[in-house]
XYZ file of N, CA and C in Angstrom:
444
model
N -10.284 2.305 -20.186
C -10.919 3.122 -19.176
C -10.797 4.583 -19.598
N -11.944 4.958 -19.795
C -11.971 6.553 -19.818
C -11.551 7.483 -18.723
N -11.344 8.683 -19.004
C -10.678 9.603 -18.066
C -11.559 10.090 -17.114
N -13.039 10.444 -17.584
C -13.945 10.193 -16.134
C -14.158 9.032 -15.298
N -14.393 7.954 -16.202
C -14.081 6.573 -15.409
C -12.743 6.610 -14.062
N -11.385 7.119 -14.504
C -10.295 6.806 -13.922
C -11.336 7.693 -12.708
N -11.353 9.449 -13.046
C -11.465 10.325 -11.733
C -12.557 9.742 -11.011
N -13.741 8.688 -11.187
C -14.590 7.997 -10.495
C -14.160 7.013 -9.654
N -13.483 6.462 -10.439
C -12.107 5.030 -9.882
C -11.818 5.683 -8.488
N -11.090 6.779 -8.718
C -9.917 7.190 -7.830
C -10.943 8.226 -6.664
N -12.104 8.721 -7.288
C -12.439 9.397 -6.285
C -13.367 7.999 -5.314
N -13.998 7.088 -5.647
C -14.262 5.924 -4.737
C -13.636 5.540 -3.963
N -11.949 5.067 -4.737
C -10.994 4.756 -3.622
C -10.549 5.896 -2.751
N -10.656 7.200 -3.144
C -10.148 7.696 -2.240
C -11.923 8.076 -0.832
N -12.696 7.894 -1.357
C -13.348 7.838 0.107
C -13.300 6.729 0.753
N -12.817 5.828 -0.004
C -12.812 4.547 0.837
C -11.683 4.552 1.945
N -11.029 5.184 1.292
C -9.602 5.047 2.005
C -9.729 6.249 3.146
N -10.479 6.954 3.229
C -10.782 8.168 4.277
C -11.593 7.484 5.269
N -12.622 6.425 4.697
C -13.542 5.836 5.877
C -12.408 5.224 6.457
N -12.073 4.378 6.006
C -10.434 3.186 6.168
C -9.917 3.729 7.564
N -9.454 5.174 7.333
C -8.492 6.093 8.243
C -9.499 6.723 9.346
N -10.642 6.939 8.450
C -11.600 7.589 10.340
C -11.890 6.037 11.350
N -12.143 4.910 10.882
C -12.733 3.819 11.041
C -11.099 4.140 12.120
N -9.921 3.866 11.427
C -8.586 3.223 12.381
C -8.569 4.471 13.926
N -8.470 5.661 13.202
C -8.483 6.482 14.392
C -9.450 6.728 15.081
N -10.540 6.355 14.853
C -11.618 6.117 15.286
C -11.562 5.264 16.755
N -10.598 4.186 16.390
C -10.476 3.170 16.881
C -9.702 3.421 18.337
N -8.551 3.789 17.590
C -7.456 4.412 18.107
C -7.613 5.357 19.559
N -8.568 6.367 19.196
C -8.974 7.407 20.062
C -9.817 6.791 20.792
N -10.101 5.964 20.847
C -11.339 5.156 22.453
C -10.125 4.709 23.232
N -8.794 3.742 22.113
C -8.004 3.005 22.692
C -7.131 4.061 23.832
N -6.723 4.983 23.240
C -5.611 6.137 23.816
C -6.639 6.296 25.001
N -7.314 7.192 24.794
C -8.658 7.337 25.886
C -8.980 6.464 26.768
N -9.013 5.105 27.143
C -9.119 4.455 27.593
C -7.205 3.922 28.623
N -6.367 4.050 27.540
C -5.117 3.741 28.250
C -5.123 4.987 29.716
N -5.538 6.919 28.816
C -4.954 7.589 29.559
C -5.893 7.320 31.116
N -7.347 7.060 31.003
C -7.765 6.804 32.099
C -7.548 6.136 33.081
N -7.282 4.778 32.732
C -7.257 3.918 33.931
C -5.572 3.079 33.822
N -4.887 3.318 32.881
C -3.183 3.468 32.746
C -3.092 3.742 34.389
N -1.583 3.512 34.808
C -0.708 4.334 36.118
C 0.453 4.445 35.400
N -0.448 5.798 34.904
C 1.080 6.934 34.071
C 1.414 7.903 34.858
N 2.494 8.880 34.626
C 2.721 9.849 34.650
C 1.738 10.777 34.302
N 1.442 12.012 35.674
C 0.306 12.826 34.963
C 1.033 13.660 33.831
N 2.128 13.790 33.326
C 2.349 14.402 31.590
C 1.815 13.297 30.695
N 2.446 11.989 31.420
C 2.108 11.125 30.121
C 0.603 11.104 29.789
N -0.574 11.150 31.110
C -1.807 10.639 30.865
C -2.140 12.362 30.328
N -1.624 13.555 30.471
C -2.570 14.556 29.892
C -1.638 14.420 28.326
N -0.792 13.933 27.993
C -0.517 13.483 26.201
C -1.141 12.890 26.205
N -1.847 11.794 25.921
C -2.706 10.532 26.003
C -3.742 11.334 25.852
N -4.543 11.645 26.570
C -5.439 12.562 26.384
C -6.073 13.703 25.478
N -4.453 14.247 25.535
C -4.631 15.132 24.186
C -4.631 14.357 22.809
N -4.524 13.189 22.741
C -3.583 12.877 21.385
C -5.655 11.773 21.484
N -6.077 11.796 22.120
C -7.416 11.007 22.197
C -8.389 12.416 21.503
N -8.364 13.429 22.230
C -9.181 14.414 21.878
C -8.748 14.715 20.240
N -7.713 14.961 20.168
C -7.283 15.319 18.734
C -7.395 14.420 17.364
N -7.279 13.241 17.978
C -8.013 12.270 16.561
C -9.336 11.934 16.900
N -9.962 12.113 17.001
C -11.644 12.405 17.293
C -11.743 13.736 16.661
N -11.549 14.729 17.077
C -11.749 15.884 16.450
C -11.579 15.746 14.587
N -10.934 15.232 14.542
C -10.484 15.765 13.188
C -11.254 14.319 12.433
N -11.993 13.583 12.793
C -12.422 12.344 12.288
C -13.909 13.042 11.411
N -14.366 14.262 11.722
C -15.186 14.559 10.632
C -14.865 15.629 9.684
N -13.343 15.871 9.499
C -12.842 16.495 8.701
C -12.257 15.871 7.733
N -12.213 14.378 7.478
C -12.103 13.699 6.635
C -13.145 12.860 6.528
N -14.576 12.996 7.040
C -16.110 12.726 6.590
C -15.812 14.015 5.571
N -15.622 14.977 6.220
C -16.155 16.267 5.028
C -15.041 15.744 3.842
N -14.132 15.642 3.815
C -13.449 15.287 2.397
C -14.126 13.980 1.786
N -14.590 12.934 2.238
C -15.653 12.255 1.536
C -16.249 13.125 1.126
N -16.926 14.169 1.234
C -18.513 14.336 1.450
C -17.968 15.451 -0.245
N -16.669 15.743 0.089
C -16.188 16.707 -1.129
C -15.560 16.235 -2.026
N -15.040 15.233 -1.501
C -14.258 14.568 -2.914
C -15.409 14.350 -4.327
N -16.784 14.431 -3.988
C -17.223 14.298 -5.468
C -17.810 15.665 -6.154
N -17.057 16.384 -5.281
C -17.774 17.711 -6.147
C -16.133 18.495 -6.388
N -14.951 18.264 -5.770
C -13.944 19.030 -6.228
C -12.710 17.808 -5.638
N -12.475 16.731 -5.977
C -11.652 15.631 -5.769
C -9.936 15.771 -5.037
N -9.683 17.106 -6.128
C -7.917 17.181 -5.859
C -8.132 18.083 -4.836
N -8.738 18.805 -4.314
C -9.021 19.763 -3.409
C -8.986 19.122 -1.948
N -10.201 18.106 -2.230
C -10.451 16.966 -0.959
C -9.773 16.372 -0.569
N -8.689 15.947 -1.892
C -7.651 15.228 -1.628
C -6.448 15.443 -0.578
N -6.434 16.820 -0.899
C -5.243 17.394 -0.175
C -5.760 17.836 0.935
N -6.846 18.415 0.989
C -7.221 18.583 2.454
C -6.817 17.450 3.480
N -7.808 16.047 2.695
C -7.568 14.550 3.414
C -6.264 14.284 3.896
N -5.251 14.836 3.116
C -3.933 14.285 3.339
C -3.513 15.403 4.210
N -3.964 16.325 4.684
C -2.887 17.269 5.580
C -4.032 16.917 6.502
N -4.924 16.544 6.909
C -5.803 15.892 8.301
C -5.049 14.574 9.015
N -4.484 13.565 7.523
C -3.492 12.501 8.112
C -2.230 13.067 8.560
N -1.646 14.146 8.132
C -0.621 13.952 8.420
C -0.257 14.743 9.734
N -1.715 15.524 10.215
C -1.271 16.210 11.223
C -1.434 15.232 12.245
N -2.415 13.805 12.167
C -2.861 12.680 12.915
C -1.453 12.061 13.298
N -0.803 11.983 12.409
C 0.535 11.191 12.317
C 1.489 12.474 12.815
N 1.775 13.176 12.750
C 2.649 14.105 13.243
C 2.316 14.670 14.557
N 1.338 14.850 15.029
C 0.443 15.704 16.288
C 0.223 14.503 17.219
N -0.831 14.062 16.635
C -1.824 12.523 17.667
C -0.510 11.541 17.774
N -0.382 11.147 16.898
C 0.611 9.708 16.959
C 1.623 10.082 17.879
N 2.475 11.062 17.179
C 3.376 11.449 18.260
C 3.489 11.963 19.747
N 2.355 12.335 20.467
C 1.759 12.754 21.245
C 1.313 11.382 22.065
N 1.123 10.239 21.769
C 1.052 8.774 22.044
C 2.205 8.062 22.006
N 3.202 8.293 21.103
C 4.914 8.026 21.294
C 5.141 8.292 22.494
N 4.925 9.607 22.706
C 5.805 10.688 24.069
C 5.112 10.609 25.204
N 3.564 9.545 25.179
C 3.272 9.126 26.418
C 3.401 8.089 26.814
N 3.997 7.394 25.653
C 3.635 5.740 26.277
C 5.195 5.442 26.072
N 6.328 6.079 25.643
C 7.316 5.313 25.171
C 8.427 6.629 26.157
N 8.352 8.014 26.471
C 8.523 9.230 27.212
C 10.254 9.339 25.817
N 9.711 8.939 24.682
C 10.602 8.924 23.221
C 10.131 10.517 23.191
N 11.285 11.570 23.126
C 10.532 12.993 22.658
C 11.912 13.264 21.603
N 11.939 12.501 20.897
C 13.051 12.895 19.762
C 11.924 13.261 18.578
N 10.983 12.760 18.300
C 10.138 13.644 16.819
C 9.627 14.584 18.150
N 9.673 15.024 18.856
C 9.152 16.142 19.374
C 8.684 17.635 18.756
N 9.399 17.478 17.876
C 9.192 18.846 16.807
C 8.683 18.806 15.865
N 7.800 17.480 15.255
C 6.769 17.289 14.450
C 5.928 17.776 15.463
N 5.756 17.774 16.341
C 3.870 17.928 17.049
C 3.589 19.173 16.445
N 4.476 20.340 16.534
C 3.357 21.640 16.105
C 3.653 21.622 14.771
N 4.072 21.017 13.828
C 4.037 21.037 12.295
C 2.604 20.006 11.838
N 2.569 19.053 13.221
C 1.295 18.412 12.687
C -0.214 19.903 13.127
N -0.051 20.439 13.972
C -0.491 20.957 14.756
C -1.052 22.071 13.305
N 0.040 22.844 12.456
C -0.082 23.252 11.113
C -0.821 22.162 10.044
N -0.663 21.417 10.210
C -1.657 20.715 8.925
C -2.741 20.609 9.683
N -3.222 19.906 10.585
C -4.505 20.660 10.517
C -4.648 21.481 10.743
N -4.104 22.612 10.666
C -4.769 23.779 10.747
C -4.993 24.281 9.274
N -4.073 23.488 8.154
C -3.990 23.505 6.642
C -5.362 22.944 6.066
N -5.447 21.924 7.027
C -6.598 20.923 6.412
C -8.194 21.860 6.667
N -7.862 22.354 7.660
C -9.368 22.465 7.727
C -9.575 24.065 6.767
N -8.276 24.585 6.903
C -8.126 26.006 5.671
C -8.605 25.617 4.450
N -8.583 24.161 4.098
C -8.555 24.403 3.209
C -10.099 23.342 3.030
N -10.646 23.059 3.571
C -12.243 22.658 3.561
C -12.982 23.608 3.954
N -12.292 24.933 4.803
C -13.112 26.035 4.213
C -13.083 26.771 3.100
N -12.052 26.982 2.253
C -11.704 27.142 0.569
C -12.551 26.246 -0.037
N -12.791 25.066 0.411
C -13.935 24.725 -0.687
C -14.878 24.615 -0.384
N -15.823 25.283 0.911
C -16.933 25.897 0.926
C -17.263 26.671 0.460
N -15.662 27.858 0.688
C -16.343 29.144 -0.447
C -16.599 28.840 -1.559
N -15.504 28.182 -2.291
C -15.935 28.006 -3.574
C -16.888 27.182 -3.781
N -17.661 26.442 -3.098
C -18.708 26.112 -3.711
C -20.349 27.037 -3.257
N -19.747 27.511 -2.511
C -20.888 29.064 -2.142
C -20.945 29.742 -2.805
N -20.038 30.466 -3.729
C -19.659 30.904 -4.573
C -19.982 30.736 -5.980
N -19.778 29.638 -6.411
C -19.988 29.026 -7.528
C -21.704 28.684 -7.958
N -22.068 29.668 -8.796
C -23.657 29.729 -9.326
C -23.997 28.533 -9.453
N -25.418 28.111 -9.056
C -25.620 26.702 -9.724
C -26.223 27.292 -11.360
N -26.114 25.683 -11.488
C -26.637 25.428 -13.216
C -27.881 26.116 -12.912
N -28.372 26.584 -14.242
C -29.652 26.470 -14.376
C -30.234 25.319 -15.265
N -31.331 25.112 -14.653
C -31.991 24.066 -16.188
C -32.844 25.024 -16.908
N -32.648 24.381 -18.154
C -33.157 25.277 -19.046
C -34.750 24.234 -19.705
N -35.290 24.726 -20.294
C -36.883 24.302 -20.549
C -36.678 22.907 -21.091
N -35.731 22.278 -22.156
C -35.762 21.257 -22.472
C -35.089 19.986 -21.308
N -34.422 20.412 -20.334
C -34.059 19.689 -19.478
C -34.958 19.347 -18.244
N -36.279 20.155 -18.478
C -37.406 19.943 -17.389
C -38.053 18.810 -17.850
N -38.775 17.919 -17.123
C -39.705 16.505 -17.670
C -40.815 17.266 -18.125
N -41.347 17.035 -18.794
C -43.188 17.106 -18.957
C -43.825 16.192 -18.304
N -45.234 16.767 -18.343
C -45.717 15.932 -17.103
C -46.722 14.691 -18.186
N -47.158 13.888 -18.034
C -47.516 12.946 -18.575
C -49.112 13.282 -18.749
Protein backbone atom coordinates (compact mmCIF):
# COMPACT_ATOMS: atom_id res chain seq x y z
CA UNK A 1 0.00 0.00 0.00
CA UNK A 2 1.22 3.29 -0.99
CA UNK A 3 1.35 6.33 1.20
CA UNK A 4 -1.50 8.11 -0.65
CA UNK A 5 -3.38 4.92 -0.66
CA UNK A 6 -2.86 4.69 3.37
CA UNK A 7 -4.02 8.83 3.67
CA UNK A 8 -7.21 7.65 1.40
CA UNK A 9 -7.62 4.47 3.66
CA UNK A 10 -7.63 6.55 6.72
CA UNK A 11 -9.30 9.59 5.43
CA UNK A 12 -12.55 7.13 4.37
CA UNK A 13 -12.42 5.60 7.68
CA UNK A 14 -12.21 8.53 9.29
CA UNK A 15 -15.54 9.99 7.67
CA UNK A 16 -17.01 6.97 8.27
CA UNK A 17 -16.39 7.03 11.66
CA UNK A 18 -17.76 10.81 11.97
CA UNK A 19 -21.09 9.65 10.19
CA UNK A 20 -20.84 6.55 12.85
CA UNK A 21 -20.74 9.39 15.76
CA UNK A 22 -23.36 12.03 14.19
CA UNK A 23 -25.70 8.92 13.29
CA UNK A 24 -25.18 7.79 17.51
CA UNK A 25 -25.72 11.35 18.81
CA UNK A 26 -27.97 11.94 16.50
CA UNK A 27 -29.78 9.33 18.07
CA UNK A 28 -29.05 10.15 21.38
CA UNK A 29 -30.34 13.81 21.23
CA UNK A 30 -34.13 12.84 20.19
CA UNK A 31 -33.57 10.14 23.06
CA UNK A 32 -32.40 12.84 25.90
CA UNK A 33 -35.07 15.19 24.35
CA UNK A 34 -37.66 13.02 24.59
CA UNK A 35 -36.67 11.64 28.34
CA UNK A 36 -36.40 15.56 29.39
CA UNK A 37 -40.02 16.10 28.14
CA UNK A 38 -42.28 13.76 29.28
CA UNK A 39 -39.64 12.12 32.21
CA UNK A 40 -41.06 13.26 36.07
CA UNK A 41 -37.70 14.78 36.80
CA UNK A 42 -36.48 17.31 38.71
CA UNK A 43 -36.81 20.72 36.97
CA UNK A 44 -32.57 20.87 37.20
CA UNK A 45 -32.56 17.46 36.05
CA UNK A 46 -35.07 18.07 32.97
CA UNK A 47 -33.29 21.66 32.11
CA UNK A 48 -29.67 19.24 32.00
CA UNK A 49 -31.46 16.90 29.80
CA UNK A 50 -32.31 19.51 27.75
CA UNK A 51 -29.26 21.18 27.56
CA UNK A 52 -27.22 18.10 26.94
CA UNK A 53 -30.22 17.40 23.88
CA UNK A 54 -29.60 20.91 22.42
CA UNK A 55 -25.84 20.52 22.59
CA UNK A 56 -25.38 17.25 20.68
CA UNK A 57 -27.55 18.37 17.90
CA UNK A 58 -25.73 21.45 17.63
CA UNK A 59 -22.49 20.21 17.12
CA UNK A 60 -23.75 17.19 14.76
CA UNK A 61 -22.86 19.45 11.70
CA UNK A 62 -19.56 20.25 12.92
CA UNK A 63 -18.45 16.92 12.36
CA UNK A 64 -20.52 16.88 8.79
CA UNK A 65 -18.05 19.81 8.23
CA UNK A 66 -14.99 17.61 9.22
CA UNK A 67 -16.27 15.02 6.67
CA UNK A 68 -16.77 17.59 4.29
CA UNK A 69 -12.80 18.63 5.21
CA UNK A 70 -11.17 15.73 5.86
CA UNK A 71 -10.45 15.47 2.02
CA UNK A 72 -8.99 18.62 1.44
CA UNK A 73 -6.79 18.99 4.82
CA UNK A 74 -7.29 15.41 6.80
CA UNK A 75 -5.04 16.01 10.11
CA UNK A 76 -6.70 19.32 10.53
CA UNK A 77 -10.31 17.65 10.30
CA UNK A 78 -9.10 15.22 12.28
CA UNK A 79 -8.51 17.10 15.24
CA UNK A 80 -11.18 19.34 14.89
CA UNK A 81 -13.48 15.88 14.78
CA UNK A 82 -11.90 14.80 17.88
CA UNK A 83 -12.30 17.96 20.10
CA UNK A 84 -16.31 18.02 18.80
CA UNK A 85 -16.27 14.27 20.48
CA UNK A 86 -14.77 15.08 23.23
CA UNK A 87 -16.63 18.07 24.19
CA UNK A 88 -19.92 15.55 23.40
CA UNK A 89 -18.42 13.24 25.95
CA UNK A 90 -17.28 15.75 28.44
CA UNK A 91 -20.25 18.53 28.13
CA UNK A 92 -23.47 16.41 26.62
CA UNK A 93 -22.75 13.04 28.19
CA UNK A 94 -22.02 14.40 31.35
CA UNK A 95 -24.78 16.76 31.50
CA UNK A 96 -27.09 13.38 31.00
CA UNK A 97 -25.01 11.63 33.94
CA UNK A 98 -26.03 14.66 36.26
CA UNK A 99 -29.63 14.36 35.10
CA UNK A 100 -30.48 11.06 35.11
CA UNK A 101 -28.08 9.56 37.74
CA UNK A 102 -27.93 13.50 40.06
CA UNK A 103 -23.79 11.72 39.89
CA UNK A 104 -21.99 15.41 39.83
CA UNK A 105 -18.50 14.00 40.59
CA UNK A 106 -17.09 14.59 36.67
CA UNK A 107 -18.82 17.82 37.24
CA UNK A 108 -15.76 19.68 36.20
CA UNK A 109 -15.39 18.14 32.84
CA UNK A 110 -18.62 20.06 31.63
CA UNK A 111 -16.82 23.42 30.98
CA UNK A 112 -13.56 21.71 29.66
CA UNK A 113 -15.97 19.95 27.29
CA UNK A 114 -17.63 23.28 26.93
CA UNK A 115 -13.66 24.40 25.66
CA UNK A 116 -13.38 21.79 23.04
CA UNK A 117 -15.99 22.79 21.35
CA UNK A 118 -15.25 25.84 21.44
CA UNK A 119 -11.58 24.34 20.09
CA UNK A 120 -13.41 22.43 17.53
CA UNK A 121 -15.21 24.83 15.88
CA UNK A 122 -11.77 27.35 16.19
CA UNK A 123 -10.45 25.30 14.50
CA UNK A 124 -12.96 24.57 11.35
CA UNK A 125 -12.76 28.11 11.15
CA UNK A 126 -8.73 27.89 10.66
CA UNK A 127 -9.48 25.78 7.94
CA UNK A 128 -11.76 27.97 6.21
CA UNK A 129 -9.27 30.53 6.27
CA UNK A 130 -6.87 28.56 5.01
CA UNK A 131 -8.62 27.36 2.41
CA UNK A 132 -9.90 31.02 1.48
CA UNK A 133 -6.72 31.85 1.49
CA UNK A 134 -5.03 29.38 -0.38
CA UNK A 135 -4.93 30.39 -4.40
CA UNK A 136 -6.48 27.88 -6.51
CA UNK A 137 -4.45 26.00 -9.19
CA UNK A 138 -4.47 27.34 -12.31
CA UNK A 139 -4.81 25.13 -15.39
CA UNK A 140 -2.54 25.78 -17.73
CA UNK A 141 -3.27 25.30 -21.77
CA UNK A 142 -2.19 21.69 -21.95
CA UNK A 143 -4.45 20.62 -19.11
CA UNK A 144 -7.59 22.14 -20.97
CA UNK A 145 -9.52 19.35 -23.34
CA UNK A 146 -9.79 20.35 -26.96
CA UNK A 147 -12.85 20.29 -28.33
CA UNK A 148 -13.42 17.50 -30.82
Amino acid sequence: MTINQYAISMNSRLSAFFIFISGLFGLAAVAVGAIASHAALEPEAIKRLATASQFLFFHIPGFMICIWLSSLQPRLAALAGILFLAGQIMFSVNLILMGLTDVVFFSALTPVGGVCYMLGWAMVGTLGRRLFLTPAKATSRTEKTSRP
